């Protein structure tokens, strides 16, 4: 074992064998100790508080470091000693409250509760149950309180979950900012006003952020305090269920942005020091704290922590009918160094050895195994920047079992290009390399920008491209300035190129599809608790004379074109041209030919384009179309016919024309058995299908 690191570097396959063996051992232990994972992952039915068939209430907690536990709340006049828990084996505590004479529960629905923890150091602590299903706070407090959620008439779902789509097009969403108004928006607002937009845009999946309750709104939901509670700042659990139900009616999947990589350090309304000790759910000492995030790190080797986290996943699937998860902070979980200060080069020594946190890796493997066993259509996405090999390979191969990973290098590349390079200096080969640099057989979700790029301190693509002119020059009543023209054309081209070439799924953060101006900043002391930047101005799209509407229309047509031809579900693209001098990128995917001209000033006529399939091609998507803010320079009635002229590794080719993007627009085309169409140089893009 002492030579483990050297052996791993020489033969990484032993790493896969070892972690697969540890994974199998965990499954065996679950069978041996818990009779399998089914009841183990339903522990939310026994922990916290649950109504029994008799009408009584059973309370159960795991607090191994506690000396005594009591229950207090509205139901007993906040008496700290009248209702003690009974100590059980393995640090567990139970309390049964029989029903009242009329057989109603002893604790009514919406009653406030607290667990009173007496520690071995003679402290008396007031805690929320880690399994609390609903927590709220009043306007004068910063601490969330446990509220008993047990309605007499539970929400009944009207729609079954949607089936897994052929191609995944994700609309990354935050309920609280989903309104033009300067306030925290609601689940109901999202259901009524945002879901129809998502459907119209052609996205078939929503990734909901900041749903797991978090005391600090400005944490964007990544400092979770109550893991089983849907955030009450947006409304009730039933209103979230109605949101998901309506999404399913519209044929839209809903993924939860789940945070199992760390937890808030809050003690009064979080998990930290629940039983008065530094450990309980977390590692003790420095290993239990994330130095950059200021949060607590789970002890994945603990049986009860695994019970808590795995049951948490199943809770969201069963109770709310989510369709899967985007796992946040996976890089932090995979390594003892948490990725801090690391610049991953792809060398295998970075992925195998003692610096890998095997306990976390095995937890992720078990989680994916259980989710995909119980819910075959469940989708899991890993947020990993390191490029860990096998993350999205099957468990039987020693992989971690995720369906997708986020292609996190792509948005960084686009921001770097816009910040550091003139248009004429763009490195076409490097752009193509970044968009296609992914592990073979591991599916990626590509995106040009996400919430990360929208946060204060950075800028969205639209703001990098057009900056302050977005405030004054986006009206169609005035001629397009050079800045707005360039910005609108490149915004479309960057997104289509990322959509077509970057992965096997596509993600967009809400509002960015129409070039949402400004940045995203939550209310905090530094901005005088302002909600001005914590909103999405959908009203800009509804104003007919603003060019935001044109960007919205292009994004919609891009998604609907993909839905028709399915390039995201197809094998990786075959690139036939990445010309540095011409600034042209051409590739084929799903029998669609994409042509991009990124040259800022050069148009081309009779530009030869290589194709695999002979026949006739027609334009299906054109970024230069007038309705998308283009200049309408391409004739969509033109039919393009191939010639038996081999070119760039393909047996056939055709001649097309392109136009530059500067002071014009860049065409983007999707064509079907036709001949490719004219193209713009720098901003143009075409998608064509034979």
XYZ file of C-alpha atoms in Angstrom:
690
model
C 0.000 0.000 0.000
C 2.959 2.280 0.560
C 3.758 2.152 -3.194
C 0.161 2.904 -4.138
C 0.848 6.283 -5.747
C 3.636 4.955 -7.993
C 1.647 1.895 -8.978
C -1.384 4.010 -9.837
C 0.596 6.292 -12.105
C 1.900 3.291 -14.032
C -1.401 1.456 -14.218
C -4.510 3.546 -13.523
C -6.741 0.536 -14.166
C -6.015 -0.740 -10.666
C -7.680 2.428 -9.364
C -10.893 1.526 -11.188
C -10.694 -2.042 -9.894
C -10.117 -0.859 -6.351
C -12.975 1.646 -6.256
C -15.327 -0.821 -7.913
C -14.436 -3.324 -5.188
C -15.190 -0.731 -2.504
C -18.475 0.063 -4.232
C -19.484 -3.604 -4.265
C -18.555 -3.863 -0.590
C -20.931 -1.007 0.233
C -23.774 -2.704 -1.616
C -23.023 -5.951 0.219
C -23.110 -4.175 3.586
C -26.445 -2.593 2.715
C -27.849 -6.038 1.954
C -26.387 -7.493 5.129
C -27.293 -4.724 7.568
C -30.358 -3.046 6.033
C -31.783 -5.812 3.804
C -30.882 -3.734 0.758
C -31.021 -0.079 -0.107
C -34.791 0.253 -0.525
C -35.763 0.911 3.096
C -32.381 2.450 3.884
C -33.030 5.210 1.360
C -36.556 5.733 2.690
C -35.305 6.736 6.118
C -37.184 10.037 5.842
C -40.212 7.874 6.694
C -38.758 7.082 10.126
C -36.443 10.012 10.991
C -37.534 13.539 11.796
C -41.271 13.371 12.466
C -43.751 11.025 10.822
C -47.430 10.382 11.450
C -48.222 6.760 12.270
C -51.272 4.719 11.294
C -52.630 5.261 14.804
C -52.564 9.013 14.321
C -49.644 9.364 16.696
C -46.380 11.057 15.799
C -42.981 9.365 15.922
C -39.944 11.619 16.315
C -36.479 10.211 15.664
C -33.012 11.760 15.466
C -29.388 10.694 15.250
C -27.304 12.641 17.757
C -24.448 10.388 18.939
C -22.676 13.109 20.913
C -25.731 14.293 22.873
C -26.416 13.647 26.544
C -30.184 14.088 26.242
C -32.808 15.265 23.744
C -36.153 16.981 24.324
C -38.881 18.256 22.022
C -40.346 21.705 22.505
C -42.641 23.942 20.497
C -46.051 25.516 20.114
C -47.762 22.268 21.086
C -46.386 22.249 24.669
C -46.035 25.966 25.321
C -42.305 25.763 24.631
C -41.623 23.623 27.675
C -37.987 22.501 27.409
C -38.334 19.358 29.552
C -41.855 17.940 29.250
C -41.176 15.731 26.216
C -37.872 13.819 26.435
C -36.593 11.509 23.728
C -35.574 7.949 24.644
C -32.001 6.934 23.856
C -31.651 3.999 21.468
C -28.702 2.138 19.933
C -26.060 3.759 17.723
C -26.691 7.328 18.848
C -30.372 7.372 17.926
C -33.176 8.958 19.932
C -36.955 8.436 19.720
C -40.114 10.074 21.042
C -43.704 8.966 20.440
C -46.637 11.344 20.906
C -50.022 9.602 20.915
C -52.947 11.254 19.137
C -55.405 13.449 20.959
C -58.801 12.184 22.024
C -60.321 13.195 18.684
C -57.508 11.214 17.012
C -55.944 14.382 15.625
C -52.146 14.656 15.844
C -50.668 16.024 19.068
C -48.698 18.527 16.992
C -50.930 20.382 14.525
C -49.923 21.226 10.975
C -47.727 24.377 10.765
C -46.713 24.225 14.446
C -43.206 25.454 15.258
C -40.813 22.945 16.839
C -37.266 22.705 18.161
C -35.078 19.845 19.291
C -33.484 20.721 22.640
C -30.034 19.113 22.761
C -28.240 18.702 26.082
C -24.547 18.157 25.457
C -21.933 16.382 27.522
C -20.442 19.812 28.193
C -23.722 20.819 29.882
C -24.795 23.094 27.059
C -28.424 23.446 26.077
C -28.819 23.888 22.306
C -31.926 24.582 20.245
C -31.844 22.830 16.890
C -33.982 22.178 13.838
C -34.337 18.539 12.924
C -31.892 17.657 10.129
C -34.875 15.893 8.511
C -37.189 18.926 8.754
C -39.450 19.084 5.702
C -40.358 22.756 6.062
C -38.603 25.674 7.750
C -39.537 29.347 7.824
C -38.373 32.607 9.369
C -40.146 35.811 10.257
C -39.106 39.206 8.938
C -37.308 40.219 12.133
C -35.186 37.084 12.448
C -32.214 35.665 10.568
C -32.737 32.146 11.939
C -35.047 29.626 10.284
C -37.456 27.638 12.465
C -38.636 24.080 12.032
C -42.320 24.062 11.070
C -44.270 20.820 11.149
C -45.607 20.205 7.624
C -48.407 17.643 7.697
C -51.465 18.839 5.739
C -54.604 16.739 6.068
C -54.956 16.736 2.278
C -51.533 16.197 0.686
C -50.928 17.442 -2.849
C -51.958 14.906 -5.476
C -49.911 14.958 -8.656
C -51.999 15.057 -11.798
C -49.264 14.233 -14.302
C -46.714 11.438 -14.510
C -43.083 12.352 -14.953
C -41.996 13.037 -18.507
C -39.980 10.413 -20.339
C -36.299 11.020 -20.950
C -35.902 13.032 -24.177
C -33.656 12.128 -27.074
C -31.702 15.381 -26.678
C -31.305 17.331 -23.443
C -31.760 21.114 -23.637
C -31.590 22.585 -20.139
C -32.924 25.913 -18.903
C -30.967 26.702 -15.728
C -33.356 28.540 -13.426
C -33.619 30.293 -10.080
C -37.192 30.764 -8.854
C -36.437 33.795 -6.697
C -35.081 35.968 -9.523
C -37.580 34.854 -12.175
C -39.435 38.167 -12.315
C -38.728 41.706 -13.541
C -39.825 43.007 -10.139
C -37.288 43.825 -7.445
C -38.399 41.156 -4.982
C -38.176 37.441 -4.300
C -40.403 35.766 -6.870
C -42.547 32.744 -6.079
C -43.065 29.162 -7.209
C -46.466 30.271 -8.487
C -44.962 33.082 -10.543
C -42.560 30.599 -12.112
C -45.395 28.192 -12.876
C -47.646 30.802 -14.450
C -45.191 33.160 -16.144
C -41.896 31.349 -16.757
C -42.824 27.771 -17.657
C -44.707 28.874 -20.815
C -41.624 30.804 -21.958
C -39.402 27.770 -21.412
C -41.778 25.624 -23.432
C -41.912 28.225 -26.190
C -38.117 28.428 -26.320
C -37.832 24.700 -26.973
C -36.045 23.699 -23.772
C -37.158 20.301 -22.522
C -35.528 20.326 -19.105
C -35.284 22.769 -16.192
C -32.433 22.763 -13.703
C -33.793 24.379 -10.547
C -31.223 26.101 -8.375
C -31.507 27.179 -4.736
C -34.474 24.942 -3.851
C -32.881 23.175 -0.886
C -33.377 25.590 1.992
C -30.532 28.018 2.613
C -30.614 30.698 5.279
C -28.425 33.103 3.296
C -30.218 34.119 0.087
C -27.053 35.571 -1.468
C -25.361 32.142 -1.306
C -27.311 31.287 -4.497
C -28.520 28.179 -2.674
C -25.078 26.638 -2.217
C -24.934 27.003 1.584
C -27.709 24.557 2.432
C -29.090 24.577 5.964
C -32.097 22.214 5.658
C -31.604 19.413 3.158
C -35.152 18.026 3.106
C -36.933 21.391 3.044
C -37.907 23.211 -0.142
C -37.132 26.882 0.316
C -40.079 28.622 1.955
C -39.049 32.075 0.698
C -40.700 31.175 -2.635
C -43.829 29.543 -1.230
C -45.073 26.232 0.161
C -44.048 22.660 -0.678
C -47.374 22.193 -2.462
C -46.676 25.174 -4.702
C -43.339 23.661 -5.721
C -45.109 20.378 -6.449
C -47.607 22.218 -8.632
C -44.690 23.811 -10.518
C -43.181 20.398 -11.233
C -46.581 18.949 -12.095
C -47.190 21.704 -14.647
C -43.702 21.279 -16.106
C -44.434 17.602 -16.655
C -47.733 18.505 -18.337
C -45.719 20.634 -20.753
C -43.308 17.759 -21.422
C -40.471 19.376 -19.474
C -38.190 17.477 -17.101
C -37.141 19.089 -13.825
C -33.702 18.512 -12.299
C -32.706 19.600 -8.802
C -29.396 21.344 -8.240
C -28.419 19.131 -5.301
C -25.640 20.131 -2.907
C -24.050 17.111 -1.217
C -20.489 18.392 -1.483
C -20.710 20.571 1.623
C -23.141 22.260 4.022
C -23.590 25.593 5.739
C -21.656 26.208 8.974
C -24.847 27.516 10.605
C -25.563 25.829 13.912
C -28.960 27.178 15.009
C -30.677 26.333 11.724
C -28.112 24.091 10.000
C -26.458 20.710 10.484
C -23.196 21.938 12.005
C -22.734 20.876 15.675
C -26.216 19.395 15.720
C -25.374 17.193 18.697
C -22.917 19.686 20.198
C -19.835 18.011 18.757
C -17.649 19.138 15.875
C -18.323 15.914 14.011
C -21.743 14.196 13.813
C -22.462 14.665 10.087
C -18.988 16.003 9.256
C -15.321 15.255 9.612
C -13.671 16.615 12.714
C -11.001 19.269 12.562
C -9.557 20.791 9.377
C -10.773 17.927 7.197
C -14.326 18.900 8.058
C -14.036 22.464 6.773
C -13.688 23.870 3.269
C -11.077 26.605 3.439
C -12.459 28.641 0.518
C -16.179 28.103 0.885
C -16.315 28.492 4.666
C -18.563 25.443 4.940
C -18.622 21.962 6.489
C -17.553 18.785 4.679
C -19.486 15.546 5.076
C -17.997 12.349 6.442
C -19.020 9.998 3.637
C -17.593 6.987 5.487
C -20.245 7.341 8.210
C -23.166 4.930 7.899
C -25.669 7.480 9.182
C -24.347 10.228 6.906
C -24.832 7.932 3.940
C -28.340 7.162 5.204
C -29.066 10.886 5.416
C -27.692 11.830 1.986
C -29.010 8.847 0.028
C -32.442 9.247 1.623
C -32.258 12.926 0.708
C -31.904 12.043 -2.972
C -34.811 9.652 -2.819
C -36.941 12.179 -0.931
C -36.707 14.702 -3.755
C -37.465 12.016 -6.323
C -40.432 10.528 -4.445
C -41.994 13.490 -2.670
C -41.533 16.141 -5.355
C -41.078 13.945 -8.440
C -37.909 15.557 -9.676
C -36.442 13.788 -12.713
C -32.822 13.818 -11.602
C -30.019 15.930 -10.241
C -27.182 18.209 -11.125
C -24.599 17.374 -8.429
C -22.840 20.560 -7.347
C -19.177 20.720 -6.340
C -18.183 17.249 -7.522
C -14.554 18.319 -8.006
C -14.404 19.231 -4.327
C -15.739 15.795 -3.437
C -13.342 13.816 -5.620
C -10.082 15.029 -4.095
C -8.714 15.699 -0.625
C -7.343 18.983 -1.967
C -10.880 19.847 -3.236
C -9.389 21.248 -6.433
C -8.118 24.302 -4.536
C -5.097 25.780 -6.292
C -5.103 23.026 -8.903
C -4.765 23.525 -12.622
C -5.676 20.179 -14.143
C -3.651 19.320 -17.232
C -5.133 15.901 -17.941
C -2.146 13.896 -16.729
C -3.312 10.638 -15.148
C -1.248 11.295 -12.029
C -3.740 14.059 -11.195
C -6.623 11.585 -11.038
C -5.166 8.493 -9.362
C -3.442 8.155 -6.017
C -3.792 9.014 -2.388
C -5.020 12.543 -3.101
C -8.301 11.068 -4.411
C -11.008 10.885 -1.744
C -12.187 7.310 -2.193
C -14.961 7.687 0.376
C -16.540 10.460 -1.692
C -16.006 8.628 -4.963
C -17.697 5.502 -3.625
C -20.579 7.574 -2.242
C -21.173 9.030 -5.714
C -21.043 5.539 -7.224
C -23.589 4.204 -4.725
C -25.832 7.244 -5.252
C -25.848 6.781 -9.025
C -26.419 3.036 -8.685
C -29.441 3.521 -6.429
C -30.934 6.352 -8.488
C -30.627 4.538 -11.799
C -31.826 1.253 -10.300
C -34.958 2.786 -8.801
C -35.589 5.319 -11.570
C -34.245 4.110 -14.940
C -34.995 7.471 -16.595
C -33.289 9.477 -13.857
C -30.672 11.941 -15.148
C -27.554 12.791 -13.147
C -25.084 15.515 -14.114
C -21.712 16.108 -12.469
C -20.245 19.571 -12.015
C -16.578 18.635 -12.345
C -13.864 20.871 -13.701
C -11.029 18.375 -13.261
C -11.886 15.926 -16.044
C -11.811 12.848 -13.791
C -11.676 9.814 -16.140
C -14.667 7.506 -15.952
C -16.938 9.967 -14.178
C -19.649 9.355 -16.799
C -18.909 5.734 -17.524
C -20.913 2.751 -16.323
C -20.341 1.495 -12.788
C -19.462 -1.947 -14.128
C -16.507 -0.317 -15.888
C -15.306 1.283 -12.671
C -16.941 4.586 -13.593
C -18.998 6.774 -11.285
C -22.220 6.299 -13.231
C -23.148 9.896 -14.068
C -25.078 10.478 -17.283
C -23.402 13.799 -18.124
C -20.680 16.139 -16.952
C -20.655 19.897 -17.455
C -18.229 21.114 -20.134
C -16.917 23.833 -17.845
C -13.962 24.882 -19.998
C -16.192 26.201 -22.797
C -17.676 29.290 -21.079
C -14.250 30.161 -19.676
C -12.832 30.049 -23.196
C -15.508 32.371 -24.605
C -14.990 34.893 -21.819
C -11.219 34.746 -22.318
C -11.576 35.375 -26.049
C -13.890 38.347 -25.606
C -11.714 39.869 -22.880
C -8.273 39.351 -24.374
C -8.414 39.116 -28.178
C -9.361 41.300 -31.096
C -11.765 39.678 -33.532
C -9.093 39.252 -36.190
C -6.851 37.450 -33.668
C -9.288 34.723 -32.703
C -7.588 31.322 -32.783
C -10.078 29.190 -34.697
C -8.217 25.949 -34.050
C -8.123 26.576 -30.321
C -11.847 27.345 -30.241
C -12.615 24.074 -32.011
C -10.216 22.207 -29.708
C -11.919 23.567 -26.592
C -15.379 22.701 -27.897
C -14.411 19.135 -28.783
C -11.940 18.348 -25.984
C -13.934 15.804 -23.998
C -13.402 12.223 -22.954
C -14.619 9.765 -25.555
C -17.787 7.995 -24.505
C -18.552 10.423 -21.666
C -21.414 12.766 -22.463
C -21.084 16.475 -21.782
C -23.504 19.347 -21.272
C -22.141 22.277 -23.249
C -22.923 25.892 -22.517
C -21.632 29.271 -23.574
C -22.465 30.774 -20.192
C -24.250 29.775 -16.989
C -25.118 31.509 -13.739
C -21.387 31.733 -12.933
C -20.773 34.194 -15.752
C -23.835 36.254 -14.810
C -22.744 36.848 -11.204
C -21.430 40.206 -10.032
C -17.708 40.438 -10.707
C -18.094 38.931 -14.166
C -20.186 39.760 -17.222
C -22.520 37.852 -19.461
C -21.533 37.345 -23.096
C -23.996 40.030 -24.141
C -22.490 42.522 -21.725
C -18.941 41.715 -22.824
C -20.031 42.251 -26.416
C -22.233 45.332 -26.108
C -21.644 46.760 -22.627
C -23.287 50.139 -21.949
C -24.819 50.382 -25.423
C -27.334 47.781 -24.296
C -28.996 50.559 -22.307
C -29.381 52.993 -25.208
C -29.062 51.298 -28.602
C -31.204 48.157 -28.542
C -34.244 49.791 -30.128
C -35.258 48.887 -33.665
C -36.407 52.483 -34.094
C -32.782 53.542 -34.520
C -30.095 52.111 -36.839
C -27.839 49.451 -35.369
C -24.518 50.804 -34.218
C -21.353 48.872 -35.020
C -21.138 47.673 -31.407
C -24.721 46.405 -31.299
C -24.428 44.829 -34.749
C -21.272 42.968 -33.820
C -22.676 41.983 -30.433
C -25.955 40.613 -31.729
C -24.303 38.599 -34.477
C -21.561 37.110 -32.317
C -24.014 36.353 -29.510
C -26.001 34.148 -31.881
C -22.975 32.526 -33.485
C -21.233 31.695 -30.209
C -24.348 30.019 -28.871
C -25.069 28.017 -32.020
C -21.461 26.888 -32.334
C -21.487 25.758 -28.694
C -24.866 24.084 -29.199
C -23.779 22.181 -32.291
C -20.197 21.248 -31.473
C -19.733 21.370 -27.707
C -21.458 18.316 -26.280
C -24.335 15.885 -26.037
C -26.608 18.297 -24.180
C -26.973 22.074 -23.970
C -27.574 24.464 -21.062
C -28.629 28.095 -20.881
C -29.044 30.259 -17.799
C -32.378 32.022 -17.639
C -32.434 35.330 -19.474
C -29.134 34.848 -21.240
C -30.968 33.525 -24.294
C -32.087 37.081 -25.050
C -28.876 38.792 -23.957
C -30.057 39.877 -20.520
C -28.314 43.131 -19.636
C -26.346 43.744 -16.459
C -25.143 41.200 -13.943
C -26.681 39.167 -11.160
C -26.238 40.326 -7.570
C -28.307 39.251 -4.580
C -29.293 41.629 -1.793
C -26.470 41.979 0.729
C -24.804 44.594 2.883
C -22.464 45.574 0.058
C -25.365 46.732 -2.157
C -27.672 48.027 0.586
C -29.810 44.889 0.409
C -30.986 45.820 -3.081
C -33.001 43.490 -5.305
C -32.336 45.607 -8.395
C -29.892 43.079 -9.889
C -31.571 39.989 -8.420
C -34.194 39.710 -11.148
C -34.679 38.694 -14.766
C -36.184 41.362 -17.014
C -38.449 39.246 -19.200
C -40.355 42.430 -19.967
C -37.545 43.313 -22.401
C -38.572 40.376 -24.589
C -42.196 41.457 -24.493
C -41.356 44.897 -25.887
C -41.732 44.604 -29.656
C -39.232 47.271 -30.655
C -36.286 45.998 -28.594
C -33.677 43.748 -30.174
C -33.717 41.421 -27.157
C -36.764 39.935 -28.834
C -34.664 39.038 -31.890
C -32.084 37.188 -29.805
C -34.907 35.347 -28.037
C -36.374 34.350 -31.410
C -33.030 32.966 -32.616
C -32.530 30.929 -29.448
C -36.027 29.507 -29.842
C -35.460 28.546 -33.462
C -32.063 27.039 -32.615
C -33.651 24.716 -30.046
C -36.572 23.780 -32.272
C -34.191 23.021 -35.138
C -32.166 20.750 -32.864
C -35.366 19.072 -31.728
C -36.149 18.279 -35.377
C -32.731 16.964 -36.389
C -31.276 15.785 -33.062
C -27.612 16.703 -33.353
C -27.131 16.609 -29.565
C -28.139 12.942 -29.562
C -25.830 12.167 -32.485
C -22.172 11.106 -32.446
C -19.582 13.894 -32.212
C -19.311 16.195 -35.203
C -17.006 15.600 -38.156
C -15.058 18.813 -38.652
C -14.191 19.526 -42.257
C -12.769 23.044 -41.918
C -11.162 25.216 -39.231
C -9.400 27.814 -41.347
C -7.332 30.373 -39.427
C -6.987 32.874 -42.254
C -10.593 32.711 -43.389
C -11.878 32.412 -39.768
C -14.274 29.726 -40.979
C -15.514 26.641 -39.080
C -17.475 23.929 -40.891
C -18.654 20.604 -39.500
C -21.275 17.916 -40.054
C -23.445 16.425 -37.356
C -26.725 14.516 -37.606
C -26.747 15.050 -41.387
C -26.683 18.782 -40.758
C -23.892 20.975 -42.106
C -22.887 23.901 -39.907
C -20.975 26.793 -41.483
C -19.574 29.663 -39.393
C -17.716 32.673 -40.745
C -16.059 34.538 -37.861
C -14.063 36.887 -40.078
C -14.786 40.496 -39.062
C -14.509 41.973 -42.550
C -14.238 39.281 -45.216
C -17.095 37.650 -47.096
C -16.643 34.701 -49.441
C -18.351 33.537 -52.590
C -18.065 30.047 -54.040
C -16.566 28.732 -50.801
C -16.061 24.984 -51.116
C -17.648 22.944 -48.346
C -16.957 19.238 -47.873
C -19.913 16.923 -47.189
C -20.389 13.212 -46.685
C -23.851 12.821 -48.192
C -24.518 13.813 -51.800
C -27.669 15.598 -52.793
C -29.488 18.864 -52.376
C -29.110 21.142 -49.356
C -31.359 23.956 -48.138
C -30.979 26.532 -45.391
C -32.814 25.578 -42.208
C -31.404 28.126 -39.745
C -29.811 31.423 -40.696
C -28.407 33.824 -38.103
C -28.500 36.573 -40.767
C -32.285 36.371 -41.051
C -34.000 39.684 -40.391
C -36.256 38.293 -37.657
C -33.119 37.393 -35.660
C -31.557 40.839 -35.944
C -29.717 39.982 -39.152
C -29.555 41.701 -42.507
C -31.335 39.100 -44.650
C -28.554 38.643 -47.171
C -29.178 34.971 -47.891
C -31.849 33.706 -50.254
C -33.602 30.858 -48.438
C -35.146 29.561 -51.642
C -31.670 28.697 -52.955
C -30.975 24.998 -53.381
C -27.381 23.808 -53.197
C -26.282 20.669 -55.020
C -23.220 18.627 -54.251
C -20.524 17.698 -56.736
C -18.481 14.532 -56.890
C -15.433 16.542 -55.898
C -13.620 15.060 -52.880
C -12.572 17.723 -50.381
C -11.176 17.803 -46.842
C -11.623 14.075 -46.316
C -15.169 13.899 -47.655
C -16.228 12.323 -50.971
C -18.443 15.234 -52.008
C -18.453 18.999 -51.786
C -20.430 22.072 -52.767
C -19.919 25.780 -53.228
C -21.549 28.282 -50.884
C -21.293 31.995 -50.115
C -20.668 33.614 -46.726
C -20.830 37.188 -45.439
C -18.808 38.838 -42.723
C -20.422 39.623 -39.413
C -19.208 43.192 -39.010
C -21.853 45.744 -39.941
C -23.975 42.811 -40.969
C -24.839 39.522 -39.408
C -23.435 36.132 -39.446
C -25.596 33.527 -41.050
C -26.284 30.359 -39.100
C -27.860 27.580 -41.088
C -29.344 24.175 -40.511
C -29.990 22.445 -43.822
C -31.582 19.191 -44.846
C -30.537 17.190 -47.901
C -29.730 20.209 -49.833
C -26.664 22.104 -50.829
C -24.995 24.428 -48.216
C -25.863 28.031 -48.308
C -24.052 31.366 -48.376
C -22.074 32.203 -45.287
C -20.849 35.295 -43.472
C -17.181 35.510 -42.467
C -16.954 36.338 -38.794
C -20.350 36.258 -37.323
C -22.188 34.078 -39.753
C -23.289 30.584 -38.915
C -25.168 28.009 -40.940
C -26.746 24.758 -40.066
C -27.791 22.789 -43.126
C -29.293 19.385 -43.554
C -29.092 17.122 -46.567
